[in-house]
Structure formats: C-alpha cells, structure tokens
Amino acid sequence: MLKEALPRQALQNLDGFSALGRVARRTASVFVLSIGLTACNATTSITDLFGTQREAPVETTNSNTVDPMSAPDQGLIPDANPWPSDAALPEGEGAQLPTLYNDDAAIFEKRVALLLPLSGQHADLGKAMRQAAELAMFDIAGDDFVLMPIDTSGTYQGGQDAARQAVDAGAKMILGPLFAESVSGASEVAKSANVPVVAFSNNRRVAESGVWVNGLIPEDQIARAVGYATSQGRFRFAALLPQNDYGRQIAAALNTVVSRVGGSLGRVAFYQPGSESLQQTIRDFANYDARRANLRAHKAQLEANGSAGSKRALRRLEGVDTFGELDFDALILPATGGDLRQVSALLAYFDIDPSVVQFIGTFGWNDPGLFSEPALKGGIFAAPNPENWELFASRFERTFGKQPPRISSLAYDSTALAALMARDENQMSRDALTNPNGFVGVDGIFRLTVDGQSERGYAIMQIGPDGAKVVAPAPASFDLVF
C-alpha cells in the first residue's frame, strides 16, 4: 500500500534546497515554458492535520471498508517547519525540454499533464492554478517528475486537443481540465489511451470510471450542511433554486440528500435570476398573502374577544406582517453573489425570518461581501477548514506577489497527489488513486472513488457579526457517516 511505500514523514520538506534547481527543468510546456517566479521566504508551518476531531462527520456513499480510527495516511502538504524552505524558487525563463517527445526519456520520466485555460477570458485563473501546481511540485516531486502545462482555452475542442497532446507527449496522468466542457473533451482521448484524469471541475455529471471530478462539489456541501442542520433539530427542508443548469443539478440530488439524514423535503421553487418575476416568485414561495390574511383574521378575532389577554396579544402583534408558521424550518439557498443578496433581501421582506428559518448555502457563500447582509446572519454553509487555506494563500502571495484565487488549492492538492503517486512503485495506478483512507491537502481530507467521484471532509461555517466562523470542524477521517 502507499503508506508502506512512502510514510508521512517522507513528505516533510522533501529534498530541501536541492529541489530548487530542478523546478525549471521539470516544468515543461508543450509549447512554451515560462515560470518567472518571484522570491519566497516563509517560515510558517502547516498545522497537524492528523488530529482527533471527530464530532463533525462527513456524508459519504463510499462502501470501502476503512479502519474507523485511521485518518488519511497520505499527507500532501508538508507539516514540518519550515513550509516552504527559506530558499527562493527559481526566477526567469526556463528552457523547453528537448526530450519532451523522446520515447527513451519517457521511460524513466514521470510525466503529468496539467490542462488549464491558459489563454482566453480565463487565462489569469489558469495561470494562477499553474503557479499553485508548481508550488506543489516543489514541495513533493522527485527528480523524475515532469509537469506539462497545456492550454485548453476553456472549450470542449481545446480539452480534446490538449489531452491528445498530453498523451502524445507520454503523460502518465492528466490533471484538469477546469471546466466541465473541457473535461468532456479531454476524457474521450484519455480513456482511449488508458490515462487517468483528475479534473478540477465541480460538475459530477462529467465523472466516470477513470475520470475523477476533484472539485468542491456543491451537492456534497449541501449534504454536509443539511446533516448539520438535522443535528440542530431542523428536519423540515425547502429549497429556492435558480432556474438554470446549476439549480437543476442541485434539485436532482435534494431528495436523496435530505432523506438520508432523516429530514423531509417540502416545497422546491425555481426563480429566474434577475427577472422581473423574481419578487412574485419569492412572494408565492413565502406564502406571504395567505399568512398576511391569517394575521388580519387573527387580529379581528382578538379584537372581537375584547379580553385583557386578547388586548395583550394584539399588542404583541404590533409591527408583525404575517401570522402562522411556515411549513419548513430550514431553507436551502445555493445562490451566490448578487443573486444571493437580492434573493435573501426579498425573503426577509416577505417575512421569512432567518432567526426562525435556518438558511443553508454552499461554499459560494464564503464571500466577505455577503457577510454584512442582514438576511444572511446565522446562515450556514459547508467549506474546507480555513486554516490551511490561509497558510497556503499567504505563501502563494509571498511567492508570486498576489493573492491566489480560491480554487487554486485544487491545482496544488491534485499536483501533490500526482507527485506522491509518481514516487510509488505502482506509478499512478487506479488502485493507488482510490485509496479508501484518502489524502489530506490544503482543502483537508479527500478521496477518489472507483466511479470517478470525489469525497471531501467539510467544516460548517456560520455567518455572524464578525464574518463566517467555524461552528463544526471538518472530520479527520472518512469513517463517520450521517
């Protein structure tokens, strides 16, 4: 097994300073190699991820048997001082590998392709993810590991062409692409060549045997948050979803997610983001008119009674817009950004009180611009534990002079995984990739399943006056199930 081939201690500051001179010659582009890294000087250590936190289980459908007391045995991030080395990563232009298409070299080199949108409207994101991958290579990779970034342009055809170039160049594994459309294009080529794909997409519809979706999947985030809500006594769920592919994807999973944790799913409504009908949709969803009519009828009844108790009840109803309970006590809201801001404000206007109804979101809620929204106070969402991300982001900024995009951690963790696999004698086999104990990286524990899915351990975050705080930590292992 992997833990015998490479113990966790071996990942602590691998190769030290000798790794620095190898980064340029082990990062090869099929077209042009250009690293251009700035100096980095860091002394911060990663916290120990093999702790004993067990009170926040993660939902999983994986049927593999795992030692119930074992944490993931493969750490992908160094946990010894310092992280990274005090030395600088190399600067300037690297040279294209002259042996890139040399079959003799491919015999001993562990070539891994990195498929990203390196041109077009998402080029900046692709570049940042490439830089994160290079950091992982610096931390984990051996001398024979070669990373080959290839541009997909973010399209289906681009993904297909990039995968073909990767296979022709002798790639043993493909990391990426980022977008589902590109993954679909790349998977056709990769499967025919029996090259495993670990994609960064969060759309599980493109997952299949040999093509893993290793993004932060929204359905799994909702499953984690719904399970936490039931532990807090919330069992009656409703959902308000955008009328688009994303909303329909969420809707397809809701019945299974809610019933699995003992809850019941009531009304599910769709709205058209930004449409003129949005206000009426939410008014109807809140059953506002009927509840308003109930208030008028109840006030009339109290006034007719005329007793002292009725008069006190009337005073308590002053300033109240509606009367009567809703048929749900938890509301799933996977909207993000401006849509979420608009929807949550309308929910409050139509008297759905977030102090009464538990609002549930996704990792897309992890946006400081949303934390000041009054209607979202007390709302919860699932997310990776933030501590490791903060350390990673700080290191990335010191290295490249900018803050990384949040999903750049996917490139780091996946590249670290590939580098770890390359050091094992099985050489990136499917059995090694689907180790049921999983792995631990910047985004916490994760594992890949035989059907192409991924599973992660999420923390529960709650929005409060000072931003989002962890109210239930991510699990340390995959043995606990809701």
Short mmCIF file of C-alpha atoms in Angstrom, two decimals:
data_model
loop_
_atom_site.label_atom_id
_atom_site.label_comp_id
_atom_site.label_asym_id
_atom_site.label_seq_id
_atom_site.Cartn_x
_atom_site.Cartn_y
_atom_site.Cartn_z
CA MET A 1 0.00 0.00 0.00
CA LEU A 2 1.02 3.60 -0.37
CA LYS A 3 1.66 4.20 3.29
CA GLU A 4 4.30 1.47 3.19
CA ALA A 5 5.94 2.86 0.08
CA LEU A 6 6.02 6.45 1.34
CA PRO A 7 5.46 7.17 5.03
CA ARG A 8 4.03 10.52 6.02
CA GLN A 9 7.35 11.69 7.40
CA ALA A 10 8.86 11.47 3.92
CA LEU A 11 6.71 14.38 2.84
CA GLN A 12 8.25 16.78 5.33
CA ASN A 13 10.48 19.18 3.39
CA LEU A 14 11.36 16.72 0.62
CA ASP A 15 14.82 17.18 -0.89
CA GLY A 16 15.30 20.60 0.72
CA PHE A 17 17.41 23.03 -1.28
CA SER A 18 18.22 20.51 -4.00
CA ALA A 19 14.64 20.80 -5.26
CA LEU A 20 15.12 24.44 -6.21
CA GLY A 21 17.32 23.94 -9.19
CA ARG A 22 15.09 21.22 -10.59
CA VAL A 23 11.81 23.16 -10.77
CA ALA A 24 12.57 24.93 -14.07
CA ARG A 25 13.67 21.83 -15.92
CA ARG A 26 10.78 19.75 -14.55
CA THR A 27 8.03 22.18 -15.58
CA ALA A 28 7.69 21.70 -19.32
CA SER A 29 5.05 23.28 -21.54
CA VAL A 30 4.14 21.51 -24.75
CA PHE A 31 4.50 24.93 -26.39
CA VAL A 32 6.45 27.41 -24.27
CA LEU A 33 7.90 27.14 -20.80
CA SER A 34 7.79 30.33 -18.77
CA ILE A 35 7.94 30.16 -14.98
CA GLY A 36 9.10 33.58 -13.85
CA LEU A 37 8.69 33.03 -10.11
CA THR A 38 9.46 35.72 -7.58
CA ALA A 39 11.38 35.07 -4.41
CA CYS A 40 9.70 33.45 -1.47
CA ASN A 41 10.74 33.46 2.15
CA ALA A 42 8.41 31.66 4.52
CA THR A 43 8.76 30.14 7.94
CA THR A 44 5.12 29.30 8.72
CA SER A 45 4.37 25.64 9.38
CA ILE A 46 1.19 23.80 8.47
CA THR A 47 -0.88 22.66 11.42
CA ASP A 48 -1.05 18.93 12.07
CA LEU A 49 -3.98 17.60 10.05
CA PHE A 50 -3.92 14.19 11.71
CA GLY A 51 -5.71 15.34 14.84
CA THR A 52 -8.58 13.74 16.72
CA GLN A 53 -11.50 15.96 15.75
CA ARG A 54 -14.37 13.57 15.20
CA GLU A 55 -17.55 15.42 16.16
CA ALA A 56 -18.34 16.61 12.63
CA PRO A 57 -18.95 13.61 10.38
CA VAL A 58 -18.89 13.81 6.61
CA GLU A 59 -21.52 12.23 4.44
CA THR A 60 -20.20 9.58 2.10
CA THR A 61 -21.57 6.84 -0.11
CA ASN A 62 -18.26 5.03 -0.49
CA SER A 63 -18.66 1.41 0.52
CA ASN A 64 -14.97 0.60 1.02
CA THR A 65 -14.06 -0.57 4.48
CA VAL A 66 -11.83 1.85 6.35
CA ASP A 67 -10.21 1.47 9.72
CA PRO A 68 -12.61 3.54 11.87
CA MET A 69 -9.76 5.07 13.85
CA SER A 70 -7.48 5.91 10.93
CA ALA A 71 -7.01 9.32 9.41
CA PRO A 72 -5.84 9.67 5.81
CA ASP A 73 -2.36 8.20 5.70
CA GLN A 74 -1.09 10.33 2.81
CA GLY A 75 -0.33 13.94 3.64
CA LEU A 76 0.07 16.15 0.59
CA ILE A 77 1.27 19.25 2.39
CA PRO A 78 4.43 19.48 4.48
CA ASP A 79 3.72 19.71 8.19
CA ALA A 80 7.24 20.36 9.44
CA ASN A 81 9.00 23.69 9.92
CA PRO A 82 9.58 25.45 7.63
CA TRP A 83 6.92 25.39 4.89
CA PRO A 84 8.36 26.00 2.38
CA SER A 85 12.14 26.18 2.51
CA ASP A 86 13.66 29.57 3.22
CA ALA A 87 15.30 29.43 -0.19
CA ALA A 88 13.77 31.08 -3.24
CA LEU A 89 12.09 29.36 -6.14
CA PRO A 90 13.94 29.96 -9.42
CA GLU A 91 13.33 33.12 -11.40
CA GLY A 92 13.25 33.80 -15.11
CA GLU A 93 12.62 31.79 -18.23
CA GLY A 94 13.06 28.05 -18.30
CA ALA A 95 14.02 26.16 -21.43
CA GLN A 96 11.66 23.84 -23.24
CA LEU A 97 12.65 20.26 -22.55
CA PRO A 98 14.44 18.95 -25.63
CA THR A 99 13.44 15.39 -24.71
CA LEU A 100 9.73 16.08 -24.38
CA TYR A 101 8.81 13.87 -27.31
CA ASN A 102 11.70 11.47 -26.81
CA ASP A 103 10.34 7.99 -26.15
CA ASP A 104 13.53 6.91 -24.38
CA ALA A 105 13.17 9.75 -21.88
CA ALA A 106 9.52 8.90 -21.34
CA ILE A 107 10.55 5.52 -19.99
CA PHE A 108 12.13 6.96 -16.85
CA GLU A 109 10.34 10.30 -16.55
CA LYS A 110 7.05 10.55 -14.67
CA ARG A 111 5.21 12.96 -16.97
CA VAL A 112 1.98 14.55 -15.78
CA ALA A 113 -0.04 16.92 -17.94
CA LEU A 114 -1.71 19.98 -16.42
CA LEU A 115 -4.68 21.04 -18.58
CA LEU A 116 -5.81 24.61 -17.88
CA PRO A 117 -7.32 27.62 -19.68
CA LEU A 118 -4.03 29.43 -20.28
CA SER A 119 -5.50 31.70 -22.95
CA GLY A 120 -8.81 33.46 -23.40
CA GLN A 121 -11.04 35.08 -20.78
CA HIS A 122 -9.97 32.70 -18.00
CA ALA A 123 -6.23 32.90 -18.66
CA ASP A 124 -5.45 34.68 -15.37
CA LEU A 125 -7.21 31.95 -13.43
CA GLY A 126 -5.39 29.28 -15.41
CA LYS A 127 -2.04 30.94 -14.76
CA ALA A 128 -2.68 31.12 -11.00
CA MET A 129 -3.63 27.45 -10.91
CA ARG A 130 -0.47 26.60 -12.83
CA GLN A 131 1.56 28.52 -10.26
CA ALA A 132 -0.13 26.62 -7.43
CA ALA A 133 0.73 23.36 -9.18
CA GLU A 134 4.37 24.45 -9.42
CA LEU A 135 4.45 25.05 -5.67
CA ALA A 136 3.19 21.50 -5.10
CA MET A 137 5.82 20.13 -7.44
CA PHE A 138 8.48 22.00 -5.49
CA ASP A 139 7.22 20.52 -2.21
CA ILE A 140 6.59 16.91 -3.18
CA ALA A 141 8.01 15.85 -6.54
CA GLY A 142 11.03 13.68 -7.14
CA ASP A 143 13.78 14.22 -9.72
CA ASP A 144 11.97 12.27 -12.42
CA PHE A 145 8.65 14.16 -12.14
CA VAL A 146 7.81 16.39 -15.13
CA LEU A 147 4.80 18.72 -15.16
CA MET A 148 3.47 19.65 -18.62
CA PRO A 149 1.02 22.62 -18.63
CA ILE A 150 -1.16 22.60 -21.77
CA ASP A 151 -3.73 25.19 -22.79
CA THR A 152 -7.38 24.11 -23.20
CA SER A 153 -8.77 27.61 -23.93
CA GLY A 154 -11.65 26.51 -21.68
CA THR A 155 -13.50 24.74 -24.50
CA TYR A 156 -14.55 21.21 -25.46
CA GLN A 157 -12.29 21.16 -28.51
CA GLY A 158 -9.48 22.71 -26.51
CA GLY A 159 -9.78 19.98 -23.88
CA GLN A 160 -9.75 17.29 -26.54
CA ASP A 161 -6.72 18.75 -28.32
CA ALA A 162 -4.83 19.28 -25.06
CA ALA A 163 -5.45 15.69 -23.95
CA ARG A 164 -4.20 14.42 -27.29
CA GLN A 165 -1.01 16.46 -26.93
CA ALA A 166 -0.61 15.13 -23.38
CA VAL A 167 -0.97 11.51 -24.47
CA ASP A 168 1.39 12.02 -27.42
CA ALA A 169 3.96 13.56 -25.05
CA GLY A 170 3.89 10.49 -22.80
CA ALA A 171 1.73 11.75 -19.92
CA LYS A 172 1.08 9.10 -17.28
CA MET A 173 -1.72 11.19 -15.73
CA ILE A 174 -3.77 14.26 -16.65
CA LEU A 175 -4.64 16.93 -14.08
CA GLY A 176 -7.55 19.15 -15.09
CA PRO A 177 -9.22 20.48 -17.11
CA LEU A 178 -11.09 23.06 -15.08
CA PHE A 179 -14.42 23.41 -16.88
CA ALA A 180 -16.88 20.55 -17.41
CA GLU A 181 -16.98 21.15 -21.16
CA SER A 182 -13.21 20.79 -21.43
CA VAL A 183 -13.29 17.70 -19.19
CA SER A 184 -15.76 16.05 -21.56
CA GLY A 185 -13.43 16.72 -24.49
CA ALA A 186 -10.33 15.51 -22.68
CA SER A 187 -11.91 12.37 -21.25
CA GLU A 188 -12.62 10.84 -24.66
CA VAL A 189 -8.94 10.92 -25.60
CA ALA A 190 -7.62 9.99 -22.16
CA LYS A 191 -9.88 6.97 -21.73
CA SER A 192 -8.87 5.52 -25.09
CA ALA A 193 -5.22 5.84 -24.05
CA ASN A 194 -5.91 4.49 -20.52
CA VAL A 195 -4.53 7.68 -18.94
CA PRO A 196 -6.29 8.66 -15.69
CA VAL A 197 -7.79 12.15 -15.43
CA VAL A 198 -8.12 14.07 -12.15
CA ALA A 199 -10.22 17.08 -13.16
CA PHE A 200 -10.78 20.32 -11.28
CA SER A 201 -14.46 20.59 -12.24
CA ASN A 202 -17.22 20.61 -9.61
CA ASN A 203 -19.79 19.14 -12.01
CA ARG A 204 -20.18 15.50 -11.10
CA ARG A 205 -22.03 14.78 -14.35
CA VAL A 206 -18.70 14.51 -16.19
CA ALA A 207 -17.32 11.96 -13.74
CA GLU A 208 -16.85 8.38 -14.89
CA SER A 209 -14.54 5.48 -14.30
CA GLY A 210 -11.02 6.76 -14.87
CA VAL A 211 -12.13 10.42 -14.98
CA TRP A 212 -12.35 11.88 -11.48
CA VAL A 213 -14.10 15.12 -10.61
CA ASN A 214 -12.00 16.56 -7.80
CA GLY A 215 -13.59 19.99 -7.42
CA LEU A 216 -15.58 21.33 -4.47
CA ILE A 217 -18.93 19.80 -5.39
CA PRO A 218 -21.97 21.87 -4.30
CA GLU A 219 -24.24 18.87 -3.75
CA ASP A 220 -21.77 17.46 -1.23
CA GLN A 221 -21.55 20.81 0.53
CA ILE A 222 -25.33 20.92 0.85
CA ALA A 223 -25.35 17.34 2.12
CA ARG A 224 -22.88 18.26 4.86
CA ALA A 225 -24.83 21.37 5.87
CA VAL A 226 -28.18 19.56 5.82
CA GLY A 227 -26.75 16.86 8.06
CA TYR A 228 -25.53 19.50 10.49
CA ALA A 229 -28.95 21.20 10.45
CA THR A 230 -30.66 17.97 11.50
CA SER A 231 -28.22 17.68 14.39
CA GLN A 232 -29.55 21.08 15.48
CA GLY A 233 -33.18 19.91 15.35
CA ARG A 234 -34.11 21.09 11.85
CA PHE A 235 -35.89 18.43 9.83
CA ARG A 236 -38.34 20.24 7.51
CA PHE A 237 -36.46 21.49 4.44
CA ALA A 238 -37.38 23.64 1.48
CA ALA A 239 -35.27 24.91 -1.41
CA LEU A 240 -35.24 28.02 -3.57
CA LEU A 241 -33.11 27.39 -6.65
CA PRO A 242 -32.05 29.33 -9.74
CA GLN A 243 -33.72 28.25 -12.97
CA ASN A 244 -30.57 27.11 -14.75
CA ASP A 245 -28.35 24.03 -15.09
CA TYR A 246 -26.78 24.67 -11.70
CA GLY A 247 -30.16 24.83 -9.96
CA ARG A 248 -31.42 21.72 -11.72
CA GLN A 249 -28.23 19.87 -10.79
CA ILE A 250 -28.83 20.73 -7.13
CA ALA A 251 -32.51 19.79 -7.37
CA ALA A 252 -31.70 16.32 -8.69
CA ALA A 253 -29.79 15.49 -5.51
CA LEU A 254 -32.00 17.07 -2.85
CA ASN A 255 -34.45 14.25 -2.13
CA THR A 256 -31.64 11.77 -1.59
CA VAL A 257 -29.58 14.20 0.49
CA VAL A 258 -32.43 15.21 2.80
CA SER A 259 -33.97 11.77 3.27
CA ARG A 260 -30.58 10.22 4.03
CA VAL A 261 -30.26 12.29 7.20
CA GLY A 262 -33.85 11.77 8.31
CA GLY A 263 -35.29 15.04 7.04
CA SER A 264 -38.24 15.75 4.77
CA LEU A 265 -38.18 17.94 1.67
CA GLY A 266 -41.22 20.13 1.14
CA ARG A 267 -41.57 22.91 -1.37
CA VAL A 268 -38.93 23.40 -4.03
CA ALA A 269 -39.23 26.51 -6.17
CA PHE A 270 -37.20 27.86 -9.08
CA TYR A 271 -36.64 31.51 -9.92
CA GLN A 272 -35.14 33.27 -12.90
CA PRO A 273 -32.15 35.27 -11.67
CA GLY A 274 -32.53 38.99 -12.39
CA SER A 275 -36.01 38.64 -13.87
CA GLU A 276 -38.99 40.90 -13.25
CA SER A 277 -40.88 37.89 -11.90
CA LEU A 278 -38.37 37.29 -9.09
CA GLN A 279 -40.30 39.27 -6.50
CA GLN A 280 -43.57 37.46 -7.24
CA THR A 281 -41.83 34.08 -7.20
CA ILE A 282 -40.46 34.67 -3.71
CA ARG A 283 -43.75 36.18 -2.52
CA ASP A 284 -45.52 32.99 -3.60
CA PHE A 285 -42.79 30.79 -2.14
CA ALA A 286 -43.14 32.53 1.23
CA ASN A 287 -46.92 32.03 1.12
CA TYR A 288 -46.97 35.70 2.09
CA ASP A 289 -50.51 36.58 1.03
CA ALA A 290 -52.11 33.70 2.92
CA ARG A 291 -50.04 34.40 6.04
CA ARG A 292 -50.93 38.08 5.77
CA ALA A 293 -54.60 37.17 5.56
CA ASN A 294 -54.16 34.90 8.61
CA LEU A 295 -52.82 37.88 10.56
CA ARG A 296 -55.79 40.05 9.68
CA ALA A 297 -58.22 37.28 10.65
CA HIS A 298 -56.41 36.60 13.91
CA LYS A 299 -56.37 40.29 14.85
CA ALA A 300 -60.09 40.56 14.11
CA GLN A 301 -60.75 37.57 16.35
CA LEU A 302 -58.77 39.08 19.20
CA GLU A 303 -60.45 42.43 18.84
CA ALA A 304 -63.84 40.78 18.91
CA ASN A 305 -62.94 38.91 22.08
CA GLY A 306 -62.03 42.12 23.90
CA SER A 307 -60.49 40.40 26.93
CA ALA A 308 -57.37 41.64 28.68
CA GLY A 309 -55.47 38.66 27.35
CA SER A 310 -56.60 39.41 23.81
CA LYS A 311 -55.51 43.03 24.14
CA ARG A 312 -52.05 41.88 25.28
CA ALA A 313 -51.86 39.51 22.30
CA LEU A 314 -52.80 42.37 19.98
CA ARG A 315 -50.00 44.50 21.36
CA ARG A 316 -47.55 41.68 20.72
CA LEU A 317 -48.66 41.60 17.09
CA GLU A 318 -47.86 45.25 16.50
CA GLY A 319 -45.33 45.52 13.69
CA VAL A 320 -45.87 41.88 12.65
CA ASP A 321 -46.58 41.29 8.95
CA THR A 322 -47.81 37.70 8.96
CA PHE A 323 -49.23 35.09 11.29
CA GLY A 324 -48.77 31.34 11.32
CA GLU A 325 -45.78 29.01 10.98
CA LEU A 326 -44.12 28.15 7.72
CA ASP A 327 -44.11 24.54 6.61
CA PHE A 328 -40.29 24.44 6.71
CA ASP A 329 -37.66 25.33 9.29
CA ALA A 330 -34.58 25.14 7.02
CA LEU A 331 -34.16 26.69 3.59
CA ILE A 332 -31.54 25.63 1.02
CA LEU A 333 -30.25 28.62 -0.94
CA PRO A 334 -27.39 27.72 -3.31
CA ALA A 335 -27.35 31.18 -4.94
CA THR A 336 -24.18 33.26 -4.66
CA GLY A 337 -23.03 36.83 -5.13
CA GLY A 338 -25.52 39.44 -6.28
CA ASP A 339 -28.26 36.85 -6.81
CA LEU A 340 -27.99 35.72 -3.20
CA ARG A 341 -28.01 39.29 -1.97
CA GLN A 342 -31.20 40.04 -3.89
CA VAL A 343 -32.97 36.79 -3.01
CA SER A 344 -32.16 36.96 0.71
CA ALA A 345 -33.39 40.56 0.92
CA LEU A 346 -36.70 39.58 -0.70
CA LEU A 347 -37.09 36.63 1.65
CA ALA A 348 -36.74 38.98 4.61
CA TYR A 349 -39.19 41.43 3.02
CA PHE A 350 -41.77 38.69 2.66
CA ASP A 351 -41.33 37.72 6.29
CA ILE A 352 -39.14 34.63 6.17
CA ASP A 353 -37.13 35.32 9.29
CA PRO A 354 -33.57 33.91 9.31
CA SER A 355 -33.72 33.78 13.11
CA VAL A 356 -36.58 31.28 12.75
CA VAL A 357 -35.64 29.52 9.50
CA GLN A 358 -32.11 28.15 9.11
CA PHE A 359 -30.67 29.38 5.81
CA ILE A 360 -28.30 26.87 4.17
CA GLY A 361 -25.86 27.72 1.40
CA THR A 362 -22.79 26.45 -0.38
CA PHE A 363 -19.11 27.33 -0.37
CA GLY A 364 -20.02 30.18 -2.70
CA TRP A 365 -21.26 31.99 0.42
CA ASN A 366 -17.65 32.29 1.57
CA ASP A 367 -17.58 35.87 0.31
CA PRO A 368 -16.82 38.76 2.71
CA GLY A 369 -19.05 40.94 0.56
CA LEU A 370 -22.04 38.87 1.69
CA PHE A 371 -21.26 38.76 5.40
CA SER A 372 -22.83 42.16 6.06
CA GLU A 373 -26.19 41.16 4.60
CA PRO A 374 -28.70 41.20 7.50
CA ALA A 375 -30.81 38.41 5.99
CA LEU A 376 -27.84 36.03 5.95
CA LYS A 377 -26.92 36.39 9.62
CA GLY A 378 -26.95 32.95 11.20
CA GLY A 379 -26.82 31.23 7.81
CA ILE A 380 -24.59 28.17 7.48
CA PHE A 381 -22.57 26.66 4.66
CA ALA A 382 -20.03 23.87 4.27
CA ALA A 383 -16.43 24.71 3.44
CA PRO A 384 -12.93 23.33 3.86
CA ASN A 385 -11.40 24.26 7.22
CA PRO A 386 -9.98 27.76 6.59
CA GLU A 387 -6.69 27.49 8.47
CA ASN A 388 -4.73 25.59 5.82
CA TRP A 389 -6.04 27.80 3.05
CA GLU A 390 -4.89 30.90 4.92
CA LEU A 391 -1.38 29.47 5.23
CA PHE A 392 -1.32 28.42 1.60
CA ALA A 393 -2.64 31.79 0.40
CA SER A 394 -0.04 33.64 2.45
CA ARG A 395 2.73 31.55 0.98
CA PHE A 396 1.37 31.95 -2.57
CA GLU A 397 1.27 35.73 -2.14
CA ARG A 398 4.85 35.83 -0.88
CA THR A 399 5.95 33.73 -3.84
CA PHE A 400 4.01 35.34 -6.67
CA GLY A 401 3.12 38.77 -5.25
CA LYS A 402 -0.65 38.33 -5.41
CA GLN A 403 -3.48 36.60 -3.63
CA PRO A 404 -4.46 33.28 -5.24
CA PRO A 405 -7.98 32.55 -6.49
CA ARG A 406 -9.74 30.26 -4.05
CA ILE A 407 -9.86 27.24 -6.31
CA SER A 408 -6.10 27.31 -6.91
CA SER A 409 -5.83 24.90 -3.97
CA LEU A 410 -7.31 22.24 -6.25
CA ALA A 411 -4.27 22.50 -8.51
CA TYR A 412 -1.91 22.30 -5.54
CA ASP A 413 -3.59 19.27 -3.97
CA SER A 414 -4.01 17.39 -7.26
CA THR A 415 -0.42 18.02 -8.33
CA ALA A 416 0.82 16.95 -4.91
CA LEU A 417 -1.27 13.80 -5.28
CA ALA A 418 0.24 13.08 -8.70
CA ALA A 419 3.75 13.68 -7.40
CA LEU A 420 3.07 11.36 -4.48
CA MET A 421 1.76 8.67 -6.84
CA ALA A 422 4.82 9.09 -9.04
CA ARG A 423 7.08 8.23 -6.11
CA ASP A 424 5.27 4.94 -5.59
CA GLU A 425 6.26 1.81 -7.46
CA ASN A 426 2.68 1.40 -8.72
CA GLN A 427 3.24 4.53 -10.79
CA MET A 428 -0.10 6.31 -10.62
CA SER A 429 -2.31 3.24 -10.71
CA ARG A 430 -6.06 3.48 -10.22
CA ASP A 431 -5.82 1.39 -7.07
CA ALA A 432 -3.39 3.89 -5.59
CA LEU A 433 -5.57 6.85 -6.57
CA THR A 434 -8.63 5.30 -4.94
CA ASN A 435 -7.01 4.55 -1.60
CA PRO A 436 -10.11 4.44 0.67
CA ASN A 437 -8.27 6.12 3.54
CA GLY A 438 -7.90 9.17 1.33
CA PHE A 439 -5.42 12.03 1.34
CA VAL A 440 -5.05 15.33 3.11
CA GLY A 441 -4.10 18.61 1.48
CA VAL A 442 -4.80 22.33 1.57
CA ASP A 443 -8.56 21.70 1.42
CA GLY A 444 -8.50 18.95 4.05
CA ILE A 445 -9.26 15.28 3.59
CA PHE A 446 -10.43 13.94 0.25
CA ARG A 447 -10.56 10.66 -1.59
CA LEU A 448 -11.37 9.47 -5.08
CA THR A 449 -13.93 6.71 -5.62
CA VAL A 450 -13.96 3.99 -8.24
CA ASP A 451 -16.83 5.61 -10.16
CA GLY A 452 -14.99 8.89 -10.76
CA GLN A 453 -16.46 10.85 -7.87
CA SER A 454 -14.58 12.55 -5.05
CA GLU A 455 -15.50 12.90 -1.39
CA ARG A 456 -14.32 15.62 0.98
CA GLY A 457 -14.47 16.48 4.62
CA TYR A 458 -16.11 19.88 5.10
CA ALA A 459 -16.40 22.15 8.10
CA ILE A 460 -19.60 24.05 8.87
CA MET A 461 -19.28 27.83 8.77
CA GLN A 462 -21.85 30.23 10.20
CA ILE A 463 -22.20 33.90 9.30
CA GLY A 464 -22.13 36.19 12.31
CA PRO A 465 -21.42 39.82 13.17
CA ASP A 466 -17.68 39.34 12.62
CA GLY A 467 -17.87 37.23 9.47
CA ALA A 468 -18.01 33.49 8.95
CA LYS A 469 -16.78 31.27 11.78
CA VAL A 470 -16.35 27.50 12.09
CA VAL A 471 -19.13 26.03 14.23
CA ALA A 472 -18.35 22.38 13.42
CA PRO A 473 -14.87 21.37 12.26
CA ALA A 474 -14.19 19.17 9.29
CA PRO A 475 -13.75 15.47 10.12
CA ALA A 476 -10.32 13.95 10.36
CA SER A 477 -11.29 10.69 8.66
CA PHE A 478 -13.99 9.18 6.45
CA ASP A 479 -15.32 6.55 8.84
CA LEU A 480 -18.25 8.60 10.19
CA VAL A 481 -21.46 8.79 8.20
CA PHE A 482 -24.61 10.81 8.93
#
